[in-house]
Amino acid sequence: MVVYELTDSEVDAMFGALADATRRDIVDRVLHENASVSRLAERYDMSFAAVQKHVAVLQAAGLVTKSRQGREQIVSGNLVSIHHIQKLLSHFEAVWKQRALQMADVLRDDATTEAPPSPTSSGTRADIPHD
Amino acid sequence: MVVYELTDSEVDAMFGALADATRRDIVDRVLHENASVSRLAERYDMSFAAVQKHVAVLQAAGLVTKSRQGREQIVSGNLVSIHHIQKLLSHFEAVWKQRALQMADVLRDDATTEAPPSPTSSGTRADIPHD
DNA sequence: ATAATATACAACCAAATGGTTGTATATGAA
DNA sequence: TTCATATACAACCATTTGGTTGTATATTAT
C-alpha cells in the first residue's frame, strides 16, 4: 500500500542494480518473458559467470526472482519492486511540481532566502505517494 | 519529446547517482529549495569534500545543476532528467502490464515455450513511452 | 592588505564492482 | 553408469567508489 517501507539500502540496491545497461536489458527481457540464466547468457558478449552475477545483483535487489524448473533456473521480473522505484521517482516529480507552483505564486527565487512552505493553495502539498 | 535520446551510459549515470541515500536526499532537498554546497554539507555527517563529490556525481548525471552566485555555488534540481528516468520505469511497468494481459488471455506460462506476441487485444502493445 | 568563507582539487585508502577462468555440483539423457 | 547441460561458486584482477586530509584559489568583509 504505502511505498516507504523500503529501507535506504534496499533502495540503494534497486537503483544500483538498474545502473547497468546489461542488467536493465535483462529486466526488460524477463518482463517480456521468463528465461533461464543460460538462455539470458547467450544474448550477451560476456561469460556465463558474468551474466550469472548480474542476475544475482538483480535478485538481491528484488527486481527479479529465480525458480528451479528441472535443471534450469528460471528468471522472472518482479513488478512490485519496479513499481516501488517508479513511485519514488513520481514523488520527486511531485515535489518539483509543487515547487514550480510556489515559484509561480511567489515570483521570486532567492535561493537562500526562499519562501517557507506557506502554501497559498493550501493542502496541495504532495508529500508522500500512496497507492 | 521522446525519451530515448539517452545513451546507455547516461542512464547508467542517472541510476548510479540515485543509488546512494545521501545523494537521493540531496536531490530531494534541492528540489524543495536551492542550496549552496556548504549549506548542503552542514546536514550530513561527512566532510565537505565528500558532499562536494556527491554533488559532482549528481551533476555529471544531469540530476542537478550548479550556478555561481557570489562566492557560493547554488545547487538546484533538474526535473527533466528525473522525468526521463521516471518515464523509463513507466516503460518497464507498461511492459509488465502488457504481459500480465497476455497471461490472462493465454492462461499458461511455460517459461521457455511462452506464447509469441500474438496480441489478442491487438494494437495494445505498449512499446516505447512518448510524451 | 588581511582575514574569513566557499569552493576546488589532488593524493591517498579501503571496499565494492564487473569482469575473467577454473572447478564443483545437480539434473536429465543415453 | 556415463555424458552433457545448467548452474554455483571461488579466486583473482583492474577499475570505480565513497570516504578522508591537505592545499590552493576565488570572493566578500574588515
PDB file of C-alpha atoms (C1' of nucleotides) in Angstrom:
ATOM      1  CA  MET A   1       0.000   0.000   0.000  1.00  0.00           C
ATOM      2  CA  VAL A   2       2.400   2.651   1.219  1.00  0.00           C
ATOM      3  CA  VAL A   3       5.683   2.828  -0.618  1.00  0.00           C
ATOM      4  CA  TYR A   4       8.056   3.819   2.107  1.00  0.00           C
ATOM      5  CA  GLU A   5       8.522   0.503   3.788  1.00  0.00           C
ATOM      6  CA  LEU A   6      11.764   0.336   1.852  1.00  0.00           C
ATOM      7  CA  THR A   7      14.978   0.965   3.708  1.00  0.00           C
ATOM      8  CA  ASP A   8      17.683   3.185   2.288  1.00  0.00           C
ATOM      9  CA  SER A   9      19.897   0.246   1.481  1.00  0.00           C
ATOM     10  CA  GLU A  10      17.053  -1.531  -0.282  1.00  0.00           C
ATOM     11  CA  VAL A  11      16.527   1.494  -2.484  1.00  0.00           C
ATOM     12  CA  ASP A  12      20.289   1.731  -2.941  1.00  0.00           C
ATOM     13  CA  ALA A  13      20.266  -1.838  -4.199  1.00  0.00           C
ATOM     14  CA  MET A  14      17.416  -1.215  -6.610  1.00  0.00           C
ATOM     15  CA  PHE A  15      18.864   1.863  -8.220  1.00  0.00           C
ATOM     16  CA  GLY A  16      22.306   0.314  -8.173  1.00  0.00           C
ATOM     17  CA  ALA A  17      21.000  -2.753  -9.951  1.00  0.00           C
ATOM     18  CA  LEU A  18      19.444  -0.590 -12.650  1.00  0.00           C
ATOM     19  CA  ALA A  19      22.643   1.400 -13.117  1.00  0.00           C
ATOM     20  CA  ASP A  20      23.984  -1.089 -15.638  1.00  0.00           C
ATOM     21  CA  ALA A  21      22.809  -1.456 -19.225  1.00  0.00           C
ATOM     22  CA  THR A  22      23.163  -5.241 -19.253  1.00  0.00           C
ATOM     23  CA  ARG A  23      21.059  -5.566 -16.134  1.00  0.00           C
ATOM     24  CA  ARG A  24      18.401  -3.184 -17.437  1.00  0.00           C
ATOM     25  CA  ASP A  25      18.262  -5.277 -20.564  1.00  0.00           C
ATOM     26  CA  ILE A  26      17.856  -8.428 -18.520  1.00  0.00           C
ATOM     27  CA  VAL A  27      14.993  -6.867 -16.583  1.00  0.00           C
ATOM     28  CA  ASP A  28      13.368  -5.804 -19.818  1.00  0.00           C
ATOM     29  CA  ARG A  29      13.776  -9.300 -21.253  1.00  0.00           C
ATOM     30  CA  VAL A  30      12.373 -11.198 -18.322  1.00  0.00           C
ATOM     31  CA  LEU A  31       9.488  -8.785 -18.062  1.00  0.00           C
ATOM     32  CA  HIS A  32       8.614  -9.770 -21.588  1.00  0.00           C
ATOM     33  CA  GLU A  33       9.119 -13.451 -20.954  1.00  0.00           C
ATOM     34  CA  ASN A  34      10.791 -15.667 -18.417  1.00  0.00           C
ATOM     35  CA  ALA A  35      14.176 -17.079 -19.310  1.00  0.00           C
ATOM     36  CA  SER A  36      16.746 -19.412 -17.857  1.00  0.00           C
ATOM     37  CA  VAL A  37      20.116 -17.971 -16.888  1.00  0.00           C
ATOM     38  CA  SER A  38      21.903 -19.681 -19.759  1.00  0.00           C
ATOM     39  CA  ARG A  39      19.273 -18.500 -22.195  1.00  0.00           C
ATOM     40  CA  LEU A  40      19.941 -14.981 -20.999  1.00  0.00           C
ATOM     41  CA  ALA A  41      23.668 -15.509 -21.153  1.00  0.00           C
ATOM     42  CA  GLU A  42      23.517 -16.406 -24.856  1.00  0.00           C
ATOM     43  CA  ARG A  43      22.497 -12.850 -25.613  1.00  0.00           C
ATOM     44  CA  TYR A  44      25.434 -11.041 -24.082  1.00  0.00           C
ATOM     45  CA  ASP A  45      29.034 -10.830 -25.077  1.00  0.00           C
ATOM     46  CA  MET A  46      30.440 -11.923 -21.745  1.00  0.00           C
ATOM     47  CA  SER A  47      30.991 -15.096 -19.779  1.00  0.00           C
ATOM     48  CA  PHE A  48      28.170 -17.122 -18.295  1.00  0.00           C
ATOM     49  CA  ALA A  49      29.521 -16.351 -14.856  1.00  0.00           C
ATOM     50  CA  ALA A  50      29.317 -12.629 -15.529  1.00  0.00           C
ATOM     51  CA  VAL A  51      25.663 -12.867 -16.509  1.00  0.00           C
ATOM     52  CA  GLN A  52      25.078 -15.056 -13.505  1.00  0.00           C
ATOM     53  CA  LYS A  53      26.476 -12.289 -11.326  1.00  0.00           C
ATOM     54  CA  HIS A  54      24.274  -9.699 -12.964  1.00  0.00           C
ATOM     55  CA  VAL A  55      21.223 -11.834 -12.302  1.00  0.00           C
ATOM     56  CA  ALA A  56      22.372 -12.239  -8.711  1.00  0.00           C
ATOM     57  CA  VAL A  57      22.581  -8.461  -8.328  1.00  0.00           C
ATOM     58  CA  LEU A  58      19.073  -8.065  -9.717  1.00  0.00           C
ATOM     59  CA  GLN A  59      17.805 -10.797  -7.449  1.00  0.00           C
ATOM     60  CA  ALA A  60      19.426  -9.270  -4.388  1.00  0.00           C
ATOM     61  CA  ALA A  61      17.717  -6.008  -5.291  1.00  0.00           C
ATOM     62  CA  GLY A  62      14.421  -7.838  -5.563  1.00  0.00           C
ATOM     63  CA  LEU A  63      13.951  -6.861  -9.194  1.00  0.00           C
ATOM     64  CA  VAL A  64      13.833 -10.442 -10.420  1.00  0.00           C
ATOM     65  CA  THR A  65      13.167 -13.824  -8.870  1.00  0.00           C
ATOM     66  CA  LYS A  66      14.569 -17.231  -9.720  1.00  0.00           C
ATOM     67  CA  SER A  67      12.812 -20.550  -9.514  1.00  0.00           C
ATOM     68  CA  ARG A  68      14.126 -24.003 -10.283  1.00  0.00           C
ATOM     69  CA  GLN A  69      12.482 -25.796 -13.116  1.00  0.00           C
ATOM     70  CA  GLY A  70      14.194 -29.046 -13.917  1.00  0.00           C
ATOM     71  CA  ARG A  71      17.878 -28.322 -14.218  1.00  0.00           C
ATOM     72  CA  GLU A  72      17.278 -24.693 -15.136  1.00  0.00           C
ATOM     73  CA  GLN A  73      16.789 -21.628 -13.028  1.00  0.00           C
ATOM     74  CA  ILE A  74      14.023 -19.536 -14.498  1.00  0.00           C
ATOM     75  CA  VAL A  75      14.387 -15.801 -14.063  1.00  0.00           C
ATOM     76  CA  SER A  76      11.276 -13.657 -13.992  1.00  0.00           C
ATOM     77  CA  GLY A  77      10.702  -9.965 -13.425  1.00  0.00           C
ATOM     78  CA  ASN A  78       9.209  -8.648 -10.215  1.00  0.00           C
ATOM     79  CA  LEU A  79       6.780  -5.856 -10.880  1.00  0.00           C
ATOM     80  CA  VAL A  80       6.279  -4.832  -7.304  1.00  0.00           C
ATOM     81  CA  SER A  81       9.784  -3.528  -6.795  1.00  0.00           C
ATOM     82  CA  ILE A  82       9.793  -1.780 -10.142  1.00  0.00           C
ATOM     83  CA  HIS A  83       6.554  -0.128  -9.193  1.00  0.00           C
ATOM     84  CA  HIS A  84       8.183   0.950  -5.931  1.00  0.00           C
ATOM     85  CA  ILE A  85      11.008   2.775  -7.659  1.00  0.00           C
ATOM     86  CA  GLN A  86       8.717   4.345 -10.138  1.00  0.00           C
ATOM     87  CA  LYS A  87       6.582   5.695  -7.325  1.00  0.00           C
ATOM     88  CA  LEU A  88       9.646   7.034  -5.613  1.00  0.00           C
ATOM     89  CA  LEU A  89      10.548   8.997  -8.717  1.00  0.00           C
ATOM     90  CA  SER A  90       6.964  10.147  -9.004  1.00  0.00           C
ATOM     91  CA  HIS A  91       7.463  11.561  -5.556  1.00  0.00           C
ATOM     92  CA  PHE A  92      10.461  13.555  -6.745  1.00  0.00           C
ATOM     93  CA  GLU A  93       8.413  14.820  -9.637  1.00  0.00           C
ATOM     94  CA  ALA A  94       5.556  15.772  -7.361  1.00  0.00           C
ATOM     95  CA  VAL A  95       7.923  17.736  -5.160  1.00  0.00           C
ATOM     96  CA  TRP A  96       9.231  19.587  -8.164  1.00  0.00           C
ATOM     97  CA  LYS A  97       5.786  20.385  -9.462  1.00  0.00           C
ATOM     98  CA  GLN A  98       4.736  21.618  -6.070  1.00  0.00           C
ATOM     99  CA  ARG A  99       7.731  23.866  -6.027  1.00  0.00           C
ATOM    100  CA  ALA A 100       7.053  25.100  -9.528  1.00  0.00           C
ATOM    101  CA  LEU A 101       3.625  26.162  -8.310  1.00  0.00           C
ATOM    102  CA  GLN A 102       5.155  28.019  -5.397  1.00  0.00           C
ATOM    103  CA  MET A 103       7.525  29.840  -7.694  1.00  0.00           C
ATOM    104  CA  ALA A 104       4.705  30.832  -9.977  1.00  0.00           C
ATOM    105  CA  ASP A 105       2.876  32.168  -6.947  1.00  0.00           C
ATOM    106  CA  VAL A 106       5.656  33.995  -5.209  1.00  0.00           C
ATOM    107  CA  LEU A 107       7.512  35.026  -8.341  1.00  0.00           C
ATOM    108  CA  ARG A 108      10.935  35.157  -6.752  1.00  0.00           C
ATOM    109  CA  ASP A 109      13.606  32.558  -6.067  1.00  0.00           C
ATOM    110  CA  ASP A 110      16.434  33.938  -3.972  1.00  0.00           C
ATOM    111  CA  ALA A 111      17.964  30.538  -3.310  1.00  0.00           C
ATOM    112  CA  THR A 112      18.986  31.010   0.335  1.00  0.00           C
ATOM    113  CA  THR A 113      16.084  33.229   1.369  1.00  0.00           C
ATOM    114  CA  GLU A 114      13.454  31.167  -0.346  1.00  0.00           C
ATOM    115  CA  ALA A 115       9.911  31.393   0.955  1.00  0.00           C
ATOM    116  CA  PRO A 116       8.962  28.836   3.643  1.00  0.00           C
ATOM    117  CA  PRO A 117       6.191  26.344   2.781  1.00  0.00           C
ATOM    118  CA  SER A 118       3.358  28.921   3.110  1.00  0.00           C
ATOM    119  CA  PRO A 119       1.030  27.053   0.764  1.00  0.00           C
ATOM    120  CA  THR A 120      -1.054  29.715  -0.949  1.00  0.00           C
ATOM    121  CA  SER A 121      -3.015  26.877  -2.436  1.00  0.00           C
ATOM    122  CA  SER A 122      -3.190  25.173   0.936  1.00  0.00           C
ATOM    123  CA  GLY A 123      -3.454  21.438   1.320  1.00  0.00           C
ATOM    124  CA  THR A 124      -1.977  20.812  -2.085  1.00  0.00           C
ATOM    125  CA  ARG A 125       1.236  19.531  -0.523  1.00  0.00           C
ATOM    126  CA  ALA A 126       2.315  16.410  -2.391  1.00  0.00           C
ATOM    127  CA  ASP A 127       4.353  14.864   0.363  1.00  0.00           C
ATOM    128  CA  ILE A 128       4.380  11.094   0.178  1.00  0.00           C
ATOM    129  CA  PRO A 129       2.930   8.986  -2.574  1.00  0.00           C
ATOM    130  CA  HIS A 130       0.461   6.288  -1.590  1.00  0.00           C
ATOM    131  CA  ASP A 131      -1.372   3.771  -3.712  1.00  0.00           C
TER     132      ASP A 131
ATOM    133  CA  MET B   1       9.556  14.823 -26.504  1.00  0.00           C
ATOM    134  CA  VAL B   2      10.718  11.268 -26.956  1.00  0.00           C
ATOM    135  CA  VAL B   3      12.543   9.774 -24.021  1.00  0.00           C
ATOM    136  CA  TYR B   4      15.057   7.554 -25.712  1.00  0.00           C
ATOM    137  CA  GLU B   5      17.613  10.115 -26.727  1.00  0.00           C
ATOM    138  CA  LEU B   6      19.517   8.972 -23.659  1.00  0.00           C
ATOM    139  CA  THR B   7      22.530   6.774 -24.171  1.00  0.00           C
ATOM    140  CA  ASP B   8      23.125   3.721 -22.037  1.00  0.00           C
ATOM    141  CA  SER B   9      25.907   5.375 -20.129  1.00  0.00           C
ATOM    142  CA  GLU B  10      23.758   8.425 -19.449  1.00  0.00           C
ATOM    143  CA  VAL B  11      21.100   6.207 -17.950  1.00  0.00           C
ATOM    144  CA  ASP B  12      23.807   4.322 -16.087  1.00  0.00           C
ATOM    145  CA  ALA B  13      24.926   7.623 -14.592  1.00  0.00           C
ATOM    146  CA  MET B  14      21.422   8.610 -13.561  1.00  0.00           C
ATOM    147  CA  PHE B  15      20.561   5.373 -11.821  1.00  0.00           C
ATOM    148  CA  GLY B  16      24.026   5.179 -10.364  1.00  0.00           C
ATOM    149  CA  ALA B  17      23.673   8.664  -8.950  1.00  0.00           C
ATOM    150  CA  LEU B  18      20.396   7.733  -7.301  1.00  0.00           C
ATOM    151  CA  ALA B  19      21.870   4.553  -5.820  1.00  0.00           C
ATOM    152  CA  ASP B  20      23.073   6.388  -2.740  1.00  0.00           C
ATOM    153  CA  ALA B  21      20.901   7.617   0.113  1.00  0.00           C
ATOM    154  CA  THR B  22      22.883  10.800   0.658  1.00  0.00           C
ATOM    155  CA  ARG B  23      22.579  11.742  -2.985  1.00  0.00           C
ATOM    156  CA  ARG B  24      18.873  10.963  -3.065  1.00  0.00           C
ATOM    157  CA  ASP B  25      18.482  13.193  -0.046  1.00  0.00           C
ATOM    158  CA  ILE B  26      20.394  15.966  -1.774  1.00  0.00           C
ATOM    159  CA  VAL B  27      18.152  15.698  -4.806  1.00  0.00           C
ATOM    160  CA  ASP B  28      15.106  15.814  -2.590  1.00  0.00           C
ATOM    161  CA  ARG B  29      16.444  18.866  -0.766  1.00  0.00           C
ATOM    162  CA  VAL B  30      17.341  20.894  -3.816  1.00  0.00           C
ATOM    163  CA  LEU B  31      14.044  20.043  -5.433  1.00  0.00           C
ATOM    164  CA  HIS B  32      12.403  21.656  -2.434  1.00  0.00           C
ATOM    165  CA  GLU B  33      14.719  24.632  -2.454  1.00  0.00           C
ATOM    166  CA  ASN B  34      18.079  25.568  -3.907  1.00  0.00           C
ATOM    167  CA  ALA B  35      21.066  25.378  -1.603  1.00  0.00           C
ATOM    168  CA  SER B  36      24.760  26.116  -1.694  1.00  0.00           C
ATOM    169  CA  VAL B  37      27.170  23.229  -1.402  1.00  0.00           C
ATOM    170  CA  SER B  38      28.264  24.221   2.091  1.00  0.00           C
ATOM    171  CA  ARG B  39      24.661  24.597   3.184  1.00  0.00           C
ATOM    172  CA  LEU B  40      24.061  21.053   1.983  1.00  0.00           C
ATOM    173  CA  ALA B  41      27.234  19.847   3.641  1.00  0.00           C
ATOM    174  CA  GLU B  42      26.063  21.062   7.047  1.00  0.00           C
ATOM    175  CA  ARG B  43      23.346  18.461   7.012  1.00  0.00           C
ATOM    176  CA  TYR B  44      25.454  15.370   6.564  1.00  0.00           C
ATOM    177  CA  ASP B  45      27.861  13.652   8.852  1.00  0.00           C
ATOM    178  CA  MET B  46      30.779  13.668   6.470  1.00  0.00           C
ATOM    179  CA  SER B  47      33.429  16.032   5.201  1.00  0.00           C
ATOM    180  CA  PHE B  48      32.670  18.964   2.936  1.00  0.00           C
ATOM    181  CA  ALA B  49      34.759  17.331   0.226  1.00  0.00           C
ATOM    182  CA  ALA B  50      32.643  14.199   0.398  1.00  0.00           C
ATOM    183  CA  VAL B  51      29.430  16.154  -0.101  1.00  0.00           C
ATOM    184  CA  GLN B  52      31.128  18.063  -2.871  1.00  0.00           C
ATOM    185  CA  LYS B  53      31.860  14.772  -4.580  1.00  0.00           C
ATOM    186  CA  HIS B  54      28.279  13.614  -4.206  1.00  0.00           C
ATOM    187  CA  VAL B  55      27.062  16.825  -5.804  1.00  0.00           C
ATOM    188  CA  ALA B  56      29.573  16.310  -8.605  1.00  0.00           C
ATOM    189  CA  VAL B  57      28.178  12.841  -9.244  1.00  0.00           C
ATOM    190  CA  LEU B  58      24.642  14.218  -9.383  1.00  0.00           C
ATOM    191  CA  GLN B  59      25.755  16.984 -11.695  1.00  0.00           C
ATOM    192  CA  ALA B  60      27.574  14.588 -14.002  1.00  0.00           C
ATOM    193  CA  ALA B  61      24.370  12.575 -14.169  1.00  0.00           C
ATOM    194  CA  GLY B  62      22.449  15.727 -15.040  1.00  0.00           C
ATOM    195  CA  LEU B  63      20.213  15.436 -11.998  1.00  0.00           C
ATOM    196  CA  VAL B  64      21.256  18.780 -10.560  1.00  0.00           C
ATOM    197  CA  THR B  65      22.873  21.915 -11.893  1.00  0.00           C
ATOM    198  CA  LYS B  66      25.225  24.363 -10.229  1.00  0.00           C
ATOM    199  CA  SER B  67      25.396  28.098 -10.780  1.00  0.00           C
ATOM    200  CA  ARG B  68      27.727  30.618  -9.217  1.00  0.00           C
ATOM    201  CA  GLN B  69      26.113  33.249  -7.087  1.00  0.00           C
ATOM    202  CA  GLY B  70      28.657  35.417  -5.362  1.00  0.00           C
ATOM    203  CA  ARG B  71      31.120  33.115  -3.699  1.00  0.00           C
ATOM    204  CA  GLU B  72      28.637  30.280  -3.473  1.00  0.00           C
ATOM    205  CA  GLN B  73      27.672  27.570  -5.891  1.00  0.00           C
ATOM    206  CA  ILE B  74      23.940  27.148  -5.833  1.00  0.00           C
ATOM    207  CA  VAL B  75      22.707  23.623  -6.459  1.00  0.00           C
ATOM    208  CA  SER B  76      19.277  23.144  -7.946  1.00  0.00           C
ATOM    209  CA  GLY B  77      17.371  20.071  -9.071  1.00  0.00           C
ATOM    210  CA  ASN B  78      16.832  19.271 -12.717  1.00  0.00           C
ATOM    211  CA  LEU B  79      13.355  17.992 -13.361  1.00  0.00           C
ATOM    212  CA  VAL B  80      13.893  16.948 -16.927  1.00  0.00           C
ATOM    213  CA  SER B  81      16.300  14.142 -16.145  1.00  0.00           C
ATOM    214  CA  ILE B  82      14.193  12.919 -13.263  1.00  0.00           C
ATOM    215  CA  HIS B  83      11.225  12.850 -15.573  1.00  0.00           C
ATOM    216  CA  HIS B  84      13.320  10.831 -18.017  1.00  0.00           C
ATOM    217  CA  ILE B  85      14.057   8.103 -15.519  1.00  0.00           C
ATOM    218  CA  GLN B  86      10.532   8.017 -14.311  1.00  0.00           C
ATOM    219  CA  LYS B  87       9.330   7.512 -17.863  1.00  0.00           C
ATOM    220  CA  LEU B  88      11.842   4.746 -18.339  1.00  0.00           C
ATOM    221  CA  LEU B  89      10.443   2.923 -15.355  1.00  0.00           C
ATOM    222  CA  SER B  90       6.945   3.570 -16.615  1.00  0.00           C
ATOM    223  CA  HIS B  91       8.056   1.723 -19.706  1.00  0.00           C
ATOM    224  CA  PHE B  92       9.084  -1.271 -17.620  1.00  0.00           C
ATOM    225  CA  GLU B  93       5.723  -1.142 -15.913  1.00  0.00           C
ATOM    226  CA  ALA B  94       3.906  -0.922 -19.215  1.00  0.00           C
ATOM    227  CA  VAL B  95       5.760  -3.974 -20.478  1.00  0.00           C
ATOM    228  CA  TRP B  96       4.794  -5.880 -17.387  1.00  0.00           C
ATOM    229  CA  LYS B  97       1.154  -4.895 -17.613  1.00  0.00           C
ATOM    230  CA  GLN B  98       1.092  -5.874 -21.253  1.00  0.00           C
ATOM    231  CA  ARG B  99       2.478  -9.223 -20.311  1.00  0.00           C
ATOM    232  CA  ALA B 100       0.010  -9.643 -17.488  1.00  0.00           C
ATOM    233  CA  LEU B 101      -2.737  -9.155 -20.034  1.00  0.00           C
ATOM    234  CA  GLN B 102      -1.235 -11.805 -22.275  1.00  0.00           C
ATOM    235  CA  MET B 103      -1.057 -14.253 -19.413  1.00  0.00           C
ATOM    236  CA  ALA B 104      -4.640 -13.598 -18.505  1.00  0.00           C
ATOM    237  CA  ASP B 105      -5.541 -14.281 -22.112  1.00  0.00           C
ATOM    238  CA  VAL B 106      -3.480 -17.347 -22.770  1.00  0.00           C
ATOM    239  CA  LEU B 107      -3.673 -18.776 -19.262  1.00  0.00           C
ATOM    240  CA  ARG B 108      -0.367 -20.602 -19.380  1.00  0.00           C
ATOM    241  CA  ASP B 109       3.210 -19.585 -18.726  1.00  0.00           C
ATOM    242  CA  ASP B 110       5.642 -22.312 -19.642  1.00  0.00           C
ATOM    243  CA  ALA B 111       8.698 -20.073 -19.379  1.00  0.00           C
ATOM    244  CA  THR B 112      10.663 -21.356 -22.364  1.00  0.00           C
ATOM    245  CA  THR B 113       7.710 -22.145 -24.612  1.00  0.00           C
ATOM    246  CA  GLU B 114       5.869 -18.948 -23.874  1.00  0.00           C
ATOM    247  CA  ALA B 115       3.411 -17.671 -26.452  1.00  0.00           C
ATOM    248  CA  PRO B 116       4.829 -15.234 -29.035  1.00  0.00           C
ATOM    249  CA  PRO B 117       3.383 -11.687 -29.090  1.00  0.00           C
ATOM    250  CA  SER B 118       0.070 -12.701 -30.740  1.00  0.00           C
ATOM    251  CA  PRO B 119      -1.856  -9.762 -29.292  1.00  0.00           C
ATOM    252  CA  THR B 120      -5.412 -10.974 -28.826  1.00  0.00           C
ATOM    253  CA  SER B 121      -6.232  -7.404 -27.924  1.00  0.00           C
ATOM    254  CA  SER B 122      -4.306  -6.170 -30.945  1.00  0.00           C
ATOM    255  CA  GLY B 123      -2.689  -2.775 -31.090  1.00  0.00           C
ATOM    256  CA  THR B 124      -2.461  -2.531 -27.337  1.00  0.00           C
ATOM    257  CA  ARG B 125       1.304  -3.016 -27.469  1.00  0.00           C
ATOM    258  CA  ALA B 126       2.906  -0.514 -25.093  1.00  0.00           C
ATOM    259  CA  ASP B 127       6.325  -0.387 -26.684  1.00  0.00           C
ATOM    260  CA  ILE B 128       8.006   2.944 -26.147  1.00  0.00           C
ATOM    261  CA  PRO B 129       6.750   5.750 -23.977  1.00  0.00           C
ATOM    262  CA  HIS B 130       6.389   9.156 -25.609  1.00  0.00           C
ATOM    263  CA  ASP B 131       5.244  12.436 -24.149  1.00  0.00           C
TER     264      ASP B 131
ATOM    265  C1'  DA C   1      46.146  44.405   2.697  1.00  0.00           C
ATOM    266  C1'  DT C   2      44.393  40.823   5.615  1.00  0.00           C
ATOM    267  C1'  DA C   3      41.229  37.659   7.179  1.00  0.00           C
ATOM    268  C1'  DA C   4      37.325  34.675   6.714  1.00  0.00           C
ATOM    269  C1'  DT C   5      34.311  31.989   3.800  1.00  0.00           C
ATOM    270  C1'  DA C   6      33.087  28.910  -0.096  1.00  0.00           C
ATOM    271  C1'  DT C   7      34.727  26.094  -3.209  1.00  0.00           C
ATOM    272  C1'  DA C   8      38.046  23.272  -5.985  1.00  0.00           C
ATOM    273  C1'  DC C   9      41.056  19.693  -6.385  1.00  0.00           C
ATOM    274  C1'  DA C  10      44.827  16.322  -5.563  1.00  0.00           C
ATOM    275  C1'  DA C  11      46.569  12.330  -3.121  1.00  0.00           C
ATOM    276  C1'  DC C  12      45.552   8.619  -0.604  1.00  0.00           C
ATOM    277  C1'  DC C  13      42.949   4.404   1.152  1.00  0.00           C
ATOM    278  C1'  DA C  14      39.575   0.550   1.823  1.00  0.00           C
ATOM    279  C1'  DA C  15      35.831  -1.607  -0.105  1.00  0.00           C
ATOM    280  C1'  DA C  16      32.783  -2.667  -3.861  1.00  0.00           C
ATOM    281  C1'  DT C  17      32.121  -3.694  -8.845  1.00  0.00           C
ATOM    282  C1'  DG C  18      32.436  -6.012 -13.232  1.00  0.00           C
ATOM    283  C1'  DG C  19      34.818  -8.873 -15.435  1.00  0.00           C
ATOM    284  C1'  DT C  20      37.717 -13.273 -16.025  1.00  0.00           C
ATOM    285  C1'  DT C  21      38.952 -18.557 -15.506  1.00  0.00           C
ATOM    286  C1'  DG C  22      38.632 -22.761 -13.191  1.00  0.00           C
ATOM    287  C1'  DT C  23      36.375 -26.225 -10.543  1.00  0.00           C
ATOM    288  C1'  DA C  24      32.401 -28.471  -8.325  1.00  0.00           C
ATOM    289  C1'  DT C  25      27.613 -29.945  -8.068  1.00  0.00           C
ATOM    290  C1'  DA C  26      22.945 -31.149  -9.692  1.00  0.00           C
ATOM    291  C1'  DT C  27      19.824 -32.737 -13.129  1.00  0.00           C
ATOM    292  C1'  DG C  28      18.372 -35.161 -17.375  1.00  0.00           C
ATOM    293  C1'  DA C  29      19.500 -38.197 -21.259  1.00  0.00           C
ATOM    294  C1'  DA C  30      21.646 -42.425 -23.268  1.00  0.00           C
TER     295       DA C  30
ATOM    296  C1'  DT D   1      26.843 -45.691 -15.131  1.00  0.00           C
ATOM    297  C1'  DT D   2      28.338 -42.205 -18.081  1.00  0.00           C
ATOM    298  C1'  DC D   3      27.919 -37.962 -20.540  1.00  0.00           C
ATOM    299  C1'  DA D   4      26.186 -33.483 -21.403  1.00  0.00           C
ATOM    300  C1'  DT D   5      23.868 -29.443 -19.675  1.00  0.00           C
ATOM    301  C1'  DA D   6      22.781 -25.804 -16.277  1.00  0.00           C
ATOM    302  C1'  DT D   7      24.178 -23.724 -12.521  1.00  0.00           C
ATOM    303  C1'  DA D   8      27.027 -22.489  -8.434  1.00  0.00           C
ATOM    304  C1'  DC D   9      30.917 -20.632  -6.555  1.00  0.00           C
ATOM    305  C1'  DA D  10      35.778 -19.455  -5.509  1.00  0.00           C
ATOM    306  C1'  DA D  11      39.925 -16.973  -6.688  1.00  0.00           C
ATOM    307  C1'  DC D  12      41.830 -13.459  -8.981  1.00  0.00           C
ATOM    308  C1'  DC D  13      42.370  -8.749 -11.192  1.00  0.00           C
ATOM    309  C1'  DA D  14      41.662  -3.871 -12.689  1.00  0.00           C
ATOM    310  C1'  DT D  15      38.768  -0.085 -12.047  1.00  0.00           C
ATOM    311  C1'  DT D  16      35.475   2.650  -9.609  1.00  0.00           C
ATOM    312  C1'  DT D  17      33.525   4.461  -5.445  1.00  0.00           C
ATOM    313  C1'  DG D  18      32.982   6.763  -1.113  1.00  0.00           C
ATOM    314  C1'  DG D  19      35.368   8.450   2.146  1.00  0.00           C
ATOM    315  C1'  DT D  20      39.459  11.032   4.238  1.00  0.00           C
ATOM    316  C1'  DT D  21      43.048  15.078   4.756  1.00  0.00           C
ATOM    317  C1'  DG D  22      45.628  18.724   2.916  1.00  0.00           C
ATOM    318  C1'  DT D  23      46.425  22.563  -0.050  1.00  0.00           C
ATOM    319  C1'  DA D  24      45.124  26.176  -3.398  1.00  0.00           C
ATOM    320  C1'  DT D  25      42.038  29.626  -5.358  1.00  0.00           C
ATOM    321  C1'  DA D  26      38.214  32.924  -5.504  1.00  0.00           C
ATOM    322  C1'  DT D  27      35.125  36.047  -3.284  1.00  0.00           C
ATOM    323  C1'  DT D  28      33.470  39.030   0.439  1.00  0.00           C
ATOM    324  C1'  DA D  29      34.219  41.579   4.699  1.00  0.00           C
ATOM    325  C1'  DT D  30      37.195  44.454   7.746  1.00  0.00           C
TER     326       DT D  30
END
